[in-house]
Amino acid sequence: MSWESKVKKTIPYTAGEQPKDRNIIKLNTNECPYPPAPGVLDAIDALKSRASDLRLYPDMNATALVDALAAFYQIDSSKIFVGVGSDDVLALCFLTFFGSGDPILFPEITYSFYPVWADLYKIPYKQIPLTPEMTIDPFEYAPGLTHVKNGGIIFPNPNAPTGVEEPLSKIERILRANPDSVVIVDEAYIDFGGTSALPLIDRYDNLLVVQTFSKSRSLAGMRIGFAMGNEKLIGYLKDVKFSFNSYTMNLPSIMIGKAAVEDRSYFEETTGKIVKTRERFKEALKELGFVFPDSKANFVFAAHPDFSGDYLFTELRKRNIVVRHWNSPAIREYLRITIGTDEQMDAVIKALAEITATAQNTNQ
Ligand code: PMP
């Protein structure tokens, strides 16, 4: 027996590639094409005068950042938890809320990190199929009706990688049917025209809403995410966090994150621009014969009836355009294309027009 038999073996999450070549049009990980708010630059300058504070451990409650979020969302600071990207927050949520031993539920087509965390923490799970329209059927999440006792529920809204947004009425149905489970709504993509479930946290004490600075606040490189829910949920999350690693949010993240939240008009301007570009892009895709569920996120999940996903992905790549493509059977015909600038999306449309016009039909 070697020491390796004692090692925890995991199959890690596969993140989208981060190509080094700056000439590539990178539309594969849903980053924002615009720079962070101008105040972020001031915060970086201000950090110089606080360099000596780096001797010290940071504020483990990230109070300055939490208070800025509380002011932005008009809720009490006690209802907010921040972490190192929403992946960090979500991983802690799995550890904190999903330990009952009953299977947790999430959609069959969804953020592929969920089964990875479940496996890591040995949490059983059941994946619920989407409807043919790629929507969530709340009936499937109702334990009384389906006789499936669950240990918790998580789904993104809008869902990823489909981009489909569920109305709050549906989320409320799931919440009402599951008062004995924590329901986590992962709102990584909510700021591109979606309606947040945040106002529901005062009505449902089992609801946790998770968001990120990586998409709508142009700070994927800073790694900031946060959860909002009632004080009790947040308290449990903090207890686990402080049993794991107290000082995850460093001083620069706290200061830079605060600056980003404080500039509401820049946030509205950039998210508004992305929404406009997305709608224009959808029209152009339709004209080329692509099909896709309507997206409320900063990406579109599109397939073409005459060309395989793999072929389109490879052809785009040859033209220095990187999008996301998965080889799993249910979604292999689709590309997930992040919304970049107008100019970038024009280049994608031009490339797709060329590919679909000149290439052989790969499905024949
Ligand atoms: N949730 C969903 C649905 C995502 O697509 C992502 C981005 N990969 C995340 C959470 C995590 O984002 P981050 O850790 O950058 O906040």
PDB file of C-alpha atoms and ligand atoms in Angstrom, residues 13 29-30 84-88 90 111 114 156 158 160 186 188-189 211-215 220 223-225 336, ligand 1:
ATOM      1  CA  TYR A  13     -13.872  21.439 -12.485  1.00  0.00           C
ATOM      2  CA  THR A  29     -15.552  32.756 -19.807  1.00  0.00           C
ATOM      3  CA  ASN A  30     -18.203  35.481 -19.642  1.00  0.00           C
ATOM      4  CA  VAL A  84     -13.082  35.142  -2.901  1.00  0.00           C
ATOM      5  CA  GLY A  85     -15.270  34.967  -6.005  1.00  0.00           C
ATOM      6  CA  SER A  86     -18.686  33.387  -5.934  1.00  0.00           C
ATOM      7  CA  ASP A  87     -17.015  30.002  -6.428  1.00  0.00           C
ATOM      8  CA  ASP A  88     -15.564  30.413  -2.932  1.00  0.00           C
ATOM      9  CA  LEU A  90     -20.764  28.639  -3.290  1.00  0.00           C
ATOM     10  CA  TYR A 111     -23.069  25.246 -13.878  1.00  0.00           C
ATOM     11  CA  TYR A 114     -22.079  22.002  -8.722  1.00  0.00           C
ATOM     12  CA  PRO A 156     -28.367  29.710 -11.373  1.00  0.00           C
ATOM     13  CA  PRO A 158     -30.358  33.070 -15.366  1.00  0.00           C
ATOM     14  CA  ALA A 160     -25.777  28.766 -17.168  1.00  0.00           C
ATOM     15  CA  ASP A 186     -26.829  31.683  -8.052  1.00  0.00           C
ATOM     16  CA  ALA A 188     -23.852  35.339 -11.383  1.00  0.00           C
ATOM     17  CA  TYR A 189     -25.618  36.708 -14.483  1.00  0.00           C
ATOM     18  CA  GLN A 211     -23.728  37.154  -6.816  1.00  0.00           C
ATOM     19  CA  THR A 212     -20.294  38.003  -8.203  1.00  0.00           C
ATOM     20  CA  PHE A 213     -18.078  40.918  -9.224  1.00  0.00           C
ATOM     21  CA  SER A 214     -16.629  38.835 -12.064  1.00  0.00           C
ATOM     22  CA  LYS A 215     -19.160  39.648 -14.782  1.00  0.00           C
ATOM     23  CA  ALA A 220     -12.991  38.643 -12.475  1.00  0.00           C
ATOM     24  CA  ARG A 223     -12.008  37.407  -7.151  1.00  0.00           C
ATOM     25  CA  ILE A 224     -14.969  38.840  -5.221  1.00  0.00           C
ATOM     26  CA  GLY A 225     -18.337  37.192  -4.677  1.00  0.00           C
ATOM     27  CA  ARG A 336     -21.748  29.489 -25.455  1.00  0.00           C
TER      28      ARG A 336
HETATM   29  N1  PMP B   1     -21.875  30.734 -10.909  1.00  0.00           N
HETATM   30  C1  PMP B   1     -22.006  30.587 -12.235  1.00  0.00           C
HETATM   31  C2  PMP B   1     -23.311  30.135 -12.777  1.00  0.00           C
HETATM   32  C3  PMP B   1     -20.915  30.858 -13.075  1.00  0.00           C
HETATM   33  O1  PMP B   1     -21.036  30.685 -14.395  1.00  0.00           O
HETATM   34  C4  PMP B   1     -19.700  31.308 -12.524  1.00  0.00           C
HETATM   35  C5  PMP B   1     -18.537  31.639 -13.412  1.00  0.00           C
HETATM   36  N2  PMP B   1     -17.771  30.566 -13.797  1.00  0.00           N
HETATM   37  C6  PMP B   1     -19.622  31.422 -11.136  1.00  0.00           C
HETATM   38  C7  PMP B   1     -20.724  31.137 -10.361  1.00  0.00           C
HETATM   39  C8  PMP B   1     -18.348  31.777 -10.439  1.00  0.00           C
HETATM   40  O2  PMP B   1     -17.872  33.032 -10.711  1.00  0.00           O
HETATM   41  P1  PMP B   1     -16.785  33.727  -9.787  1.00  0.00           P
HETATM   42  O3  PMP B   1     -16.132  32.674  -8.923  1.00  0.00           O
HETATM   43  O4  PMP B   1     -15.845  34.343 -10.744  1.00  0.00           O
HETATM   44  O5  PMP B   1     -17.534  34.719  -8.969  1.00  0.00           O
END
